[in-house]
Every structure is written in structure tokens, then in C-alpha cells.
GROMACS .gro file of C-alpha atoms in nm:
model
  426
    1MET     CA    1   5.784  -0.568  -0.329
    2SER     CA    2   5.436  -0.579  -0.305
    3ARG     CA    3   5.284  -0.935  -0.237
    4VAL     CA    4   5.028  -1.107  -0.445
    5ALA     CA    5   4.693  -1.167  -0.275
    6SER     CA    6   4.615  -1.563  -0.318
    7VAL     CA    7   4.287  -1.772  -0.204
    8LYS     CA    8   4.256  -2.114  -0.149
    9ARG     CA    9   4.017  -2.305  -0.362
   10GLN     CA   10   3.851  -2.689  -0.260
   11PHE     CA   11   3.697  -2.815  -0.549
   12GLY     CA   12   3.622  -3.200  -0.677
   13HIS     CA   13   3.724  -3.362  -1.010
   14ARG     CA   14   3.558  -3.673  -1.145
   15ALA     CA   15   3.744  -3.893  -1.376
   16ARG     CA   16   3.638  -4.232  -1.509
   17LEU     CA   17   3.830  -4.563  -1.407
   18GLY     CA   18   3.966  -4.832  -1.608
   19LEU     CA   19   3.898  -5.109  -1.392
   20SER     CA   20   3.964  -5.484  -1.503
   21PRO     CA   21   3.641  -5.723  -1.411
   22ALA     CA   22   3.836  -5.860  -1.103
   23GLU     CA   23   3.881  -5.494  -0.995
   24VAL     CA   24   3.500  -5.420  -1.051
   25SER     CA   25   3.400  -5.692  -0.834
   26ALA     CA   26   3.638  -5.575  -0.559
   27ALA     CA   27   3.499  -5.233  -0.589
   28ASP     CA   28   3.149  -5.331  -0.578
   29ALA     CA   29   3.224  -5.555  -0.262
   30GLN     CA   30   3.373  -5.245  -0.101
   31ALA     CA   31   3.078  -5.058  -0.161
   32HIS     CA   32   2.829  -5.321  -0.064
   33ALA     CA   33   3.044  -5.356   0.250
   34ALA     CA   34   3.005  -4.981   0.321
   35ARG     CA   35   2.628  -4.999   0.286
   36THR     CA   36   2.595  -5.280   0.493
   37MET     CA   37   2.803  -5.065   0.755
   38TRP     CA   38   2.553  -4.764   0.741
   39ASN     CA   39   2.258  -5.021   0.797
   40LEU     CA   40   2.403  -5.191   1.105
   41LEU     CA   41   2.503  -4.830   1.250
   42HIS     CA   42   2.148  -4.744   1.203
   43ALA     CA   43   2.027  -5.049   1.382
   44TRP     CA   44   2.296  -5.001   1.665
   45TRP     CA   45   2.184  -4.637   1.689
   46GLN     CA   46   1.792  -4.744   1.708
   47MET     CA   47   1.897  -5.031   2.008
   48MET     CA   48   2.106  -4.808   2.199
   49PRO     CA   49   2.002  -4.561   2.485
   50LYS     CA   50   2.065  -4.262   2.402
   51ASP     CA   51   2.335  -4.199   2.683
   52ARG     CA   52   2.549  -4.479   2.477
   53ARG     CA   53   2.492  -4.302   2.134
   54THR     CA   54   2.883  -4.164   2.115
   55LEU     CA   55   3.133  -4.161   1.859
   56ALA     CA   56   3.334  -4.361   2.066
   57ASN     CA   57   3.105  -4.642   2.099
   58ALA     CA   58   3.015  -4.658   1.754
   59ASP     CA   59   3.382  -4.682   1.645
   60ALA     CA   60   3.434  -4.982   1.879
   61ALA     CA   61   3.099  -5.138   1.750
   62ILE     CA   62   3.253  -5.109   1.380
   63ARG     CA   63   3.580  -5.257   1.455
   64GLN     CA   64   3.434  -5.544   1.658
   65SER     CA   65   3.168  -5.600   1.344
   66ARG     CA   66   3.476  -5.576   1.101
   67LYS     CA   67   3.650  -5.869   1.311
   68ASP     CA   68   3.318  -6.100   1.305
   69VAL     CA   69   3.202  -6.064   0.990
   70ASP     CA   70   3.411  -6.144   0.694
   71PHE     CA   71   3.265  -5.988   0.407
   72LEU     CA   72   3.295  -5.640   0.580
   73ALA     CA   73   3.643  -5.704   0.631
   74VAL     CA   74   3.706  -5.594   0.226
   75LEU     CA   75   3.623  -5.260   0.334
   76PRO     CA   76   3.925  -5.063   0.445
   77ALA     CA   77   3.944  -4.932   0.803
   78GLN     CA   78   3.952  -4.533   0.697
   79ALA     CA   79   3.634  -4.610   0.484
   80ALA     CA   80   3.458  -4.777   0.768
   81ARG     CA   81   3.552  -4.470   1.005
   82ALA     CA   82   3.430  -4.224   0.682
   83VAL     CA   83   3.081  -4.416   0.685
   84LEU     CA   84   3.051  -4.357   1.070
   85LYS     CA   85   3.149  -3.994   1.066
   86ALA     CA   86   2.891  -3.957   0.745
   87TYR     CA   87   2.619  -4.128   0.974
   88PHE     CA   88   2.682  -3.849   1.250
   89GLN     CA   89   2.687  -3.595   1.022
   90ALA     CA   90   2.351  -3.699   0.857
   91TRP     CA   91   2.192  -3.689   1.226
   92LYS     CA   92   2.350  -3.311   1.254
   93ASN     CA   93   2.208  -3.219   0.958
   94CYS     CA   94   1.877  -3.353   1.077
   95TRP     CA   95   1.877  -3.196   1.400
   96GLU     CA   96   1.989  -2.839   1.239
   97GLY     CA   97   1.709  -2.878   1.032
   98ARG     CA   98   1.910  -2.901   0.713
   99ALA     CA   99   1.748  -3.275   0.593
  100ASP     CA  100   1.540  -3.555   0.683
  101ALA     CA  101   1.648  -3.822   0.954
  102PRO     CA  102   1.872  -4.090   0.800
  103ASN     CA  103   1.738  -4.402   0.707
  104PHE     CA  104   1.833  -4.786   0.612
  105LYS     CA  105   1.969  -4.771   0.241
  106GLY     CA  106   1.845  -5.002  -0.010
  107ARG     CA  107   2.082  -5.285  -0.222
  108PHE     CA  108   1.920  -5.116  -0.560
  109ARG     CA  109   1.817  -4.756  -0.427
  110SER     CA  110   2.133  -4.609  -0.288
  111VAL     CA  111   2.432  -4.503  -0.457
  112MET     CA  112   2.725  -4.736  -0.470
  113SER     CA  113   3.022  -4.543  -0.340
  114VAL     CA  114   3.345  -4.581  -0.094
  115ASP     CA  115   3.528  -4.309   0.063
  116ILE     CA  116   3.888  -4.285   0.076
  117PRO     CA  117   3.928  -3.970   0.337
  118GLN     CA  118   4.349  -3.955   0.313
  119GLY     CA  119   4.479  -3.811   0.013
  120ARG     CA  120   4.827  -3.997   0.114
  121ASP     CA  121   4.675  -4.311   0.018
  122LEU     CA  122   4.624  -4.243  -0.332
  123ASN     CA  123   5.001  -4.192  -0.476
  124VAL     CA  124   4.828  -4.007  -0.797
  125LYS     CA  125   5.087  -4.032  -1.119
  126ARG     CA  126   5.067  -3.931  -1.466
  127VAL     CA  127   5.171  -4.212  -1.676
  128HIS     CA  128   5.034  -4.106  -2.050
  129ARG     CA  129   4.850  -3.822  -2.185
  130ARG     CA  130   4.527  -3.966  -2.153
  131TRP     CA  131   4.552  -4.195  -1.860
  132GLY     CA  132   4.700  -4.140  -1.479
  133MET     CA  133   4.746  -4.422  -1.204
  134VAL     CA  134   4.601  -4.404  -0.860
  135ASN     CA  135   4.627  -4.678  -0.592
  136LEU     CA  136   4.300  -4.779  -0.436
  137PRO     CA  137   4.312  -4.938  -0.074
  138LYS     CA  138   4.287  -5.295  -0.106
  139ILE     CA  139   4.202  -5.277  -0.494
  140GLY     CA  140   4.537  -5.185  -0.581
  141ARG     CA  141   4.689  -4.989  -0.872
  142VAL     CA  142   4.457  -4.884  -1.131
  143ARG     CA  143   4.409  -4.651  -1.433
  144PHE     CA  144   4.198  -4.353  -1.479
  145ARG     CA  145   4.129  -4.084  -1.763
  146TRP     CA  146   4.364  -3.764  -1.726
  147THR     CA  147   4.128  -3.501  -1.836
  148LYS     CA  148   4.240  -3.217  -1.617
  149GLY     CA  149   4.576  -3.088  -1.394
  150LEU     CA  150   4.597  -3.223  -1.073
  151PRO     CA  151   4.858  -3.125  -0.822
  152VAL     CA  152   5.095  -3.433  -0.815
  153GLY     CA  153   5.435  -3.518  -0.791
  154ARG     CA  154   5.643  -3.161  -0.805
  155ARG     CA  155   5.336  -2.941  -0.854
  156ALA     CA  156   5.213  -3.097  -0.500
  157ASP     CA  157   5.294  -2.948  -0.158
  158SER     CA  158   5.088  -2.843   0.169
  159GLU     CA  159   4.880  -2.555  -0.002
  160ASN     CA  160   4.818  -2.786  -0.337
  161ARG     CA  161   4.746  -3.147  -0.289
  162ILE     CA  162   4.487  -3.419  -0.316
  163THR     CA  163   4.287  -3.431   0.007
  164GLY     CA  164   4.089  -3.732  -0.030
  165ALA     CA  165   3.859  -3.921  -0.331
  166ARG     CA  166   3.555  -4.084  -0.339
  167LEU     CA  167   3.489  -4.424  -0.560
  168VAL     CA  168   3.113  -4.347  -0.693
  169LYS     CA  169   2.931  -4.616  -0.941
  170ASP     CA  170   2.697  -4.479  -1.200
  171ALA     CA  171   2.521  -4.662  -1.476
  172LEU     CA  172   2.844  -4.598  -1.688
  173GLY     CA  173   3.072  -4.784  -1.452
  174TRP     CA  174   3.294  -4.667  -1.185
  175HIS     CA  175   3.465  -4.321  -1.140
  176ILE     CA  176   3.688  -4.141  -0.856
  177ALA     CA  177   3.624  -3.825  -0.747
  178PHE     CA  178   3.906  -3.637  -0.592
  179ARG     CA  179   3.923  -3.375  -0.359
  180VAL     CA  180   4.149  -3.109  -0.462
  181MET     CA  181   4.286  -2.806  -0.287
  182THR     CA  182   4.494  -2.546  -0.423
  183GLN     CA  183   4.647  -2.184  -0.348
  184GLU     CA  184   4.595  -1.955  -0.643
  185PRO     CA  185   4.627  -1.594  -0.720
  186ALA     CA  186   4.308  -1.380  -0.641
  187PRO     CA  187   4.176  -1.264  -0.956
  188ASP     CA  188   4.118  -0.922  -1.079
  189PRO     CA  189   3.776  -0.758  -1.083
  190HIS     CA  190   3.596  -0.862  -1.387
  191THR     CA  191   3.558  -0.526  -1.594
  192GLY     CA  192   3.258  -0.711  -1.835
  193PRO     CA  193   2.934  -0.579  -1.879
  194GLU     CA  194   2.624  -0.636  -1.608
  195VAL     CA  195   2.359  -0.900  -1.772
  196GLY     CA  196   2.059  -1.032  -1.600
  197ILE     CA  197   1.974  -1.423  -1.694
  198ASP     CA  198   1.642  -1.562  -1.695
  199VAL     CA  199   1.558  -1.941  -1.700
  200GLY     CA  200   1.313  -2.111  -1.898
  201VAL     CA  201   1.200  -2.448  -2.024
  202ILE     CA  202   1.152  -2.334  -2.375
  203VAL     CA  203   1.468  -2.090  -2.395
  204PRO     CA  204   1.649  -2.281  -2.118
  205LEU     CA  205   1.878  -1.941  -2.086
  206ALA     CA  206   1.739  -1.581  -2.214
  207LEU     CA  207   2.041  -1.296  -2.150
  208SER     CA  208   1.903  -0.911  -2.101
  209ASP     CA  209   2.140  -0.814  -2.401
  210GLY     CA  210   1.909  -1.065  -2.635
  211THR     CA  211   2.140  -1.348  -2.627
  212ALA     CA  212   1.979  -1.668  -2.605
  213TYR     CA  213   2.153  -2.015  -2.488
  214GLU     CA  214   1.982  -2.314  -2.622
  215HIS     CA  215   2.004  -2.674  -2.714
  216GLY     CA  216   1.865  -2.974  -2.821
  217ALA     CA  217   1.740  -3.303  -2.735
  218TRP     CA  218   2.013  -3.501  -2.539
  219LEU     CA  219   1.951  -3.828  -2.710
  220THR     CA  220   1.921  -3.877  -3.091
  221GLU     CA  221   1.648  -4.026  -3.255
  222ARG     CA  222   1.786  -4.359  -3.262
  223GLU     CA  223   1.862  -4.343  -2.889
  224LYS     CA  224   1.497  -4.249  -2.833
  225ALA     CA  225   1.363  -4.541  -3.047
  226ARG     CA  226   1.580  -4.779  -2.846
  227LEU     CA  227   1.510  -4.625  -2.496
  228LEU     CA  228   1.144  -4.681  -2.573
  229ARG     CA  229   1.199  -5.049  -2.686
  230LEU     CA  230   1.350  -5.123  -2.375
  231GLU     CA  231   1.126  -4.966  -2.130
  232GLN     CA  232   0.846  -5.151  -2.334
  233LEU     CA  233   1.063  -5.459  -2.285
  234ALA     CA  234   1.114  -5.397  -1.935
  235ALA     CA  235   0.722  -5.363  -1.880
  236ARG     CA  236   0.643  -5.661  -2.058
  237ARG     CA  237   0.906  -5.870  -1.832
  238LYS     CA  238   0.784  -5.728  -1.556
  239GLN     CA  239   0.417  -5.833  -1.574
  240HIS     CA  240   0.546  -6.193  -1.587
  241ARG     CA  241   0.714  -6.157  -1.260
  242LYS     CA  242   0.475  -6.315  -0.979
  243PRO     CA  243   0.445  -6.119  -0.648
  244GLY     CA  244   0.745  -6.179  -0.418
  245GLU     CA  245   0.949  -6.351  -0.688
  246ARG     CA  246   1.306  -6.250  -0.743
  247THR     CA  247   1.371  -6.005  -1.029
  248SER     CA  248   1.521  -6.212  -1.348
  249ARG     CA  249   1.863  -6.148  -1.455
  250ARG     CA  250   1.712  -6.055  -1.763
  251LEU     CA  251   1.514  -5.780  -1.654
  252HIS     CA  252   1.805  -5.646  -1.457
  253ARG     CA  253   2.029  -5.609  -1.775
  254THR     CA  254   1.718  -5.448  -1.951
  255TYR     CA  255   1.719  -5.186  -1.645
  256ASP     CA  256   2.100  -5.132  -1.676
  257GLU     CA  257   2.045  -5.055  -2.085
  258ILE     CA  258   1.771  -4.806  -1.954
  259ALA     CA  259   1.999  -4.659  -1.696
  260GLY     CA  260   2.318  -4.632  -1.968
  261LEU     CA  261   2.097  -4.456  -2.166
  262ARG     CA  262   1.964  -4.182  -1.944
  263ALA     CA  263   2.287  -4.184  -1.796
  264LYS     CA  264   2.427  -4.052  -2.135
  265ALA     CA  265   2.155  -3.794  -2.160
  266LYS     CA  266   2.262  -3.644  -1.835
  267ARG     CA  267   2.635  -3.613  -1.932
  268ARG     CA  268   2.526  -3.436  -2.232
  269ALA     CA  269   2.335  -3.211  -2.030
  270ALA     CA  270   2.612  -3.139  -1.764
  271ASP     CA  271   2.847  -3.114  -2.044
  272TRP     CA  272   2.650  -2.837  -2.181
  273GLN     CA  273   2.598  -2.646  -1.840
  274HIS     CA  274   2.949  -2.670  -1.824
  275ARG     CA  275   3.033  -2.491  -2.150
  276THR     CA  276   2.764  -2.263  -2.132
  277THR     CA  277   2.843  -2.131  -1.772
  278THR     CA  278   3.189  -2.085  -1.875
  279THR     CA  279   3.141  -1.872  -2.120
  280ILE     CA  280   2.898  -1.636  -1.942
  281ALA     CA  281   3.161  -1.621  -1.665
  282ARG     CA  282   3.446  -1.520  -1.923
  283THR     CA  283   3.208  -1.258  -2.098
  284TYR     CA  284   3.040  -1.074  -1.827
  285GLY     CA  285   3.130  -0.936  -1.479
  286THR     CA  286   2.799  -0.905  -1.300
  287VAL     CA  287   2.568  -1.181  -1.361
  288VAL     CA  288   2.203  -1.125  -1.220
  289VAL     CA  289   1.952  -1.430  -1.188
  290GLU     CA  290   1.625  -1.519  -0.996
  291ALA     CA  291   1.617  -1.634  -0.623
  292LEU     CA  292   1.376  -1.938  -0.710
  293THR     CA  293   1.295  -2.224  -0.472
  294VAL     CA  294   1.282  -2.503  -0.748
  295THR     CA  295   1.126  -2.754  -0.487
  296ASN     CA  296   0.803  -2.533  -0.440
  297MET     CA  297   0.790  -2.510  -0.828
  298VAL     CA  298   0.802  -2.871  -0.899
  299LYS     CA  299   0.529  -2.980  -0.656
  300SER     CA  300   0.267  -3.224  -0.748
  301ALA     CA  301  -0.093  -3.088  -0.817
  302ARG     CA  302  -0.276  -3.400  -0.746
  303GLY     CA  303  -0.406  -3.228  -0.416
  304THR     CA  304  -0.583  -3.474  -0.199
  305VAL     CA  305  -0.908  -3.715  -0.205
  306ASP     CA  306  -1.118  -3.432  -0.061
  307VAL     CA  307  -0.977  -3.122  -0.285
  308PRO     CA  308  -0.825  -3.320  -0.587
  309GLY     CA  309  -0.611  -3.110  -0.785
  310LYS     CA  310  -0.675  -2.966  -1.167
  311ASN     CA  311  -0.462  -3.020  -1.472
  312VAL     CA  312  -0.262  -3.302  -1.279
  313ALA     CA  313  -0.119  -3.448  -1.607
  314GLN     CA  314   0.000  -3.098  -1.760
  315LYS     CA  315   0.150  -2.983  -1.431
  316ALA     CA  316   0.339  -3.338  -1.398
  317GLY     CA  317   0.478  -3.291  -1.783
  318LEU     CA  318   0.588  -2.951  -1.663
  319ASN     CA  319   0.737  -3.067  -1.329
  320ARG     CA  320   0.925  -3.305  -1.530
  321SER     CA  321   1.074  -3.047  -1.780
  322ILE     CA  322   1.198  -2.806  -1.492
  323ALA     CA  323   1.383  -3.067  -1.333
  324ALA     CA  324   1.547  -3.169  -1.659
  325GLU     CA  325   1.675  -2.842  -1.700
  326ALA     CA  326   1.843  -2.820  -1.376
  327TRP     CA  327   1.825  -2.501  -1.273
  328GLY     CA  328   1.987  -2.495  -0.959
  329ARG     CA  329   2.308  -2.655  -1.092
  330THR     CA  330   2.337  -2.409  -1.356
  331VAL     CA  331   2.308  -2.131  -1.074
  332THR     CA  332   2.586  -2.350  -0.891
  333LEU     CA  333   2.788  -2.355  -1.165
  334LEU     CA  334   2.754  -1.981  -1.250
  335ALA     CA  335   2.860  -1.892  -0.925
  336TYR     CA  336   3.216  -2.064  -0.863
  337ARG     CA  337   3.306  -1.974  -1.233
  338LEU     CA  338   3.247  -1.615  -1.175
  339GLU     CA  339   3.432  -1.629  -0.866
  340ARG     CA  340   3.747  -1.774  -1.021
  341ASN     CA  341   3.698  -1.525  -1.301
  342GLY     CA  342   3.660  -1.232  -1.075
  343GLY     CA  343   3.304  -1.161  -1.138
  344ILE     CA  344   2.964  -1.170  -0.907
  345LEU     CA  345   2.645  -1.358  -0.899
  346VAL     CA  346   2.378  -1.179  -0.773
  347LYS     CA  347   2.031  -1.303  -0.691
  348VAL     CA  348   1.672  -1.076  -0.692
  349PRO     CA  349   1.316  -1.106  -0.642
  350ALA     CA  350   1.156  -1.320  -0.924
  351SER     CA  351   0.812  -1.210  -0.847
  352GLY     CA  352   0.635  -1.008  -1.142
  353THR     CA  353   0.936  -0.987  -1.343
  354SER     CA  354   0.754  -1.174  -1.638
  355GLN     CA  355   0.450  -0.945  -1.630
  356ARG     CA  356   0.635  -0.617  -1.606
  357CYS     CA  357   0.725  -0.444  -1.891
  358SER     CA  358   1.096  -0.360  -1.895
  359ALA     CA  359   1.030  -0.017  -2.112
  360CYS     CA  360   0.752   0.176  -1.906
  361GLY     CA  361   0.806   0.001  -1.592
  362LEU     CA  362   0.429  -0.091  -1.561
  363ILE     CA  363   0.253  -0.433  -1.513
  364THR     CA  364  -0.069  -0.433  -1.712
  365PRO     CA  365  -0.304  -0.746  -1.733
  366GLY     CA  366  -0.278  -0.915  -2.058
  367SER     CA  367   0.063  -0.805  -2.197
  368ARG     CA  368   0.207  -1.161  -2.157
  369GLU     CA  369   0.039  -1.322  -2.452
  370SER     CA  370   0.196  -1.632  -2.516
  371GLN     CA  371   0.482  -1.800  -2.353
  372ALA     CA  372   0.747  -1.630  -2.586
  373VAL     CA  373   0.589  -1.304  -2.690
  374PHE     CA  374   0.539  -0.997  -2.468
  375VAL     CA  375   0.324  -0.693  -2.574
  376CYS     CA  376   0.295  -0.405  -2.348
  377LYS     CA  377  -0.105  -0.313  -2.298
  378ASN     CA  378  -0.025   0.032  -2.174
  379PRO     CA  379  -0.163   0.279  -2.412
  380GLY     CA  380   0.146   0.484  -2.359
  381CYS     CA  381   0.389   0.230  -2.409
  382GLY     CA  382   0.298  -0.066  -2.662
  383TRP     CA  383   0.655  -0.209  -2.660
  384SER     CA  384   0.673  -0.566  -2.774
  385GLY     CA  385   0.937  -0.823  -2.775
  386ASN     CA  386   1.067  -1.203  -2.650
  387ALA     CA  387   0.887  -1.233  -2.301
  388ASP     CA  388   1.185  -1.427  -2.153
  389HIS     CA  389   1.456  -1.122  -2.280
  390ASN     CA  390   1.186  -0.893  -2.107
  391ALA     CA  391   1.226  -1.076  -1.784
  392ALA     CA  392   1.578  -1.086  -1.790
  393ARG     CA  393   1.596  -0.702  -1.856
  394ASN     CA  394   1.324  -0.694  -1.571
  395LEU     CA  395   1.588  -0.891  -1.314
  396LEU     CA  396   1.900  -0.680  -1.434
  397HIS     CA  397   1.688  -0.348  -1.330
  398LEU     CA  398   1.633  -0.506  -0.982
  399TYR     CA  399   1.990  -0.535  -0.933
  400ARG     CA  400   2.030  -0.184  -1.067
  401ILE     CA  401   1.785  -0.020  -0.841
  402GLY     CA  402   1.973  -0.200  -0.523
  403LEU     CA  403   1.662  -0.481  -0.479
  404VAL     CA  404   1.886  -0.759  -0.383
  405ALA     CA  405   1.751  -1.085  -0.249
  406VAL     CA  406   2.035  -1.318  -0.178
  407PRO     CA  407   2.427  -1.219  -0.267
  408ALA     CA  408   2.577  -1.538  -0.395
  409ALA     CA  409   2.948  -1.446  -0.376
  410GLY     CA  410   3.183  -1.301  -0.150
  411ARG     CA  411   3.207  -0.989  -0.292
  412ALA     CA  412   2.839  -0.941  -0.368
  413VAL     CA  413   2.813  -0.835  -0.011
  414VAL     CA  414   3.047  -0.525  -0.055
  415ARG     CA  415   2.866  -0.440  -0.417
  416ARG     CA  416   2.533  -0.450  -0.267
  417ALA     CA  417   2.630  -0.194  -0.015
  418ARG     CA  418   2.723   0.008  -0.265
  419ARG     CA  419   2.456  -0.028  -0.522
  420VAL     CA  420   2.170  -0.003  -0.268
  421LYS     CA  421   2.014   0.353  -0.280
  422PRO     CA  422   1.881   0.533   0.045
  423PRO     CA  423   1.520   0.598   0.028
  424THR     CA  424   1.425   0.936  -0.088
  425VAL     CA  425   1.253   1.146   0.179
  426ARG     CA  426   0.947   1.328   0.031
   0.00000   0.00000   0.00000
């Protein structure tokens, strides 16, 4: 009897919490205590000599601070230790060149969050078709929206369980993000076709087979008008504030309403990305995308005082459009969804893919007539078509000849070794 291969999956699931006003105040107090704990750790780190900056000394300092400062005691002990581990991990990321050095967290600039590192403290249960119950340390038993099957009750074991969670507050309220570990059967290799995908601003996703995935505005005309009125109102109220004066409650409420509308638009964009990537992962077996460095693409064109930049306003608008499309998140969603369906995601070099003709393979100056039209200027070709689909066909061509930049999935390494052809000796 053959044994079915299985794979371990670790993923997160975010759900909205149904908190009462008293529970919201308790969660806010814990989040502010966690932020204060981070700032105290950073101040302690700067004051201590290098030979005394150890995890044990920092843990002792945290324990003593929770005894001496009353409002820090509202933070559960496990959450305080999670702040300590996150702070030391931030320094490790800095030393290894993955991030900047950690700094103080501002009251209004940082995300309010509380970590619950142990899953056994949650005691998650489903009580209704749409609602579940979870235990939050020092808050109590609260409701959350049940939108995904979680390994709880009889479905939970040592290989399928909730390993922890984090409380996160955004403009739409408090949410809980579960950390889930499951053991699932390994998917069979996807037998779907190969496709290249070109990302853009006018056409968000253009496929090499001629398919295009587009979306409209994330806010309705009425919501856009309301957002504009709120922004104008906030600007007027900000003018009446004197230098050094605290922000009024009215201005804070206006900022909250603006943040709520922007968060709604962001959620609609994320929902479109989830639905679109799910459809692509179920349809195609191999997806080829560009190896883009988005951070370099959205750099400002302002320049310096000695050498000022050109078309700064136009470049700023393009940067906002690129950031709004969130290309990196789309590729991340495609990667793990393809892996779950047995497909692979491959990245190829992006240079020259928008200028090359996918029919004759030549780069002729002037072929890219506009943002949407490509007409090959090669006298022997003359092919014309959509510029985005032409770039997607070029991406697929690079993969088929073996020019792979970064394999993005586990099986992509093996697939690349099979697809790469040795150079022809002449």
C-alpha cells in the first residue's frame, strides 16, 4: 500500500473581531503598552554597554518594568516577551542587511498590535455559521467573523493547529490574524498551459494568450466626493491650529474618516487580487512574470539642488499609480496559490521585453508607438498588436529558451534545470 506524500503549510488568516466598547478600550490599552515596551527597550539598549545587551538582561528589565509601571501590567507576560523577541529580531535583520536599524515607535505613526504567541491560550471554537469565539488574554472571550475553516476541535492535532495569533487595529477596527499550521497531501503537478504575465498601470495584468484582467476605481463617485470634502475639511481645520498646539478631536475624527475610506479602497483592491490570482492559479500550470525591483521604479525624480530633476510631478503621479497596483503582493499571492495547485511561478529578466517584437524577435526603434499599441518597424515583419500582450509573449519566450532569473517556487529549480538548453558550439 503506497503512502500519500504530504506537505506542511504555514499561513495566516485574518478575521474581524466583534468587540464591545469596553473590550476595544482594553485592546487599545494593551497595544499602547506594547508600543511603550518597545520604546523602553530601545532606550535601555542605547544606555546599556555592549557587553550587557543580552536577552537575559533585557528580559529581567521587562519583568521589573511591568512591576514598577502600572499601565504596562495590562500587557500579558507572553505578549511582553514577544515584543522583546521582535526587537532583537529587528536588530538581527539590521546586522544582516535586510532592514534599517530599529527606532522609537510614534503614537500615531505605528500600527497598533498585540502578539499572542501561544495558540493554546486562544481556545478557538465555532459557535455559529458566521461567528466564532476566541479567548484573548486579559480581555476575555470575544467574537470574530468565521470566514475560513480553521483546525479547531476534532480537526486539531499536533500537525493541524493554530500556533498563535496577533491583534491588529486598522482604520476599520480590530482584527485577529491567526497563524495556522496544517499538513496536507502534496498536490499533483498542474497540467495546465504555460502563460506569461505582464503587469502594468493601464492594464493591471495582461496575459500572453490575449486575456486581460482589469478593474475599475476602488471607490465610487460618491465616496470619492466624500473623500475630497473630508480632505479639504482637514486642511482647513489644520490651518487654524497654532504651532505646538495639540490636534483637536474634530481634526482627529476627520482623519479617522479619511483613513476609513482609504482602508475600504485598499480592501477592495486586495479582494480583486485574491480572486484574480486564484483564477490564474487554477487555470495555468506555469506562470512567468518579470523580475521587477519595484522600489527602484518608484524612486523620486526630484534630484538635488545642484542637479534638479525633470518632470517631477509626472513621475510622482506614476509612482503613486505603481504603488496602488501593488505588483509585489500580486506576485506573492500567485506564488503560494500556484504551489497549492501544483503549478510553478518563474521570474525572468524584464529588460527589453516591452521593445522586442514577439513575432520576429527583433528590437526596432519606434515600434512602441504608444502605451497600448505595438507596431513592429521591421520591414520584413510589420506585426501589430497590444503592447502589454506583446510583452507577456516575450516573457514566456524567455522562459522557454531557459533564461530564468529567479525561480520562485520549490519545483522551479528542477523545472529550470530541464528547460535550460546548453549553448550551441559553433
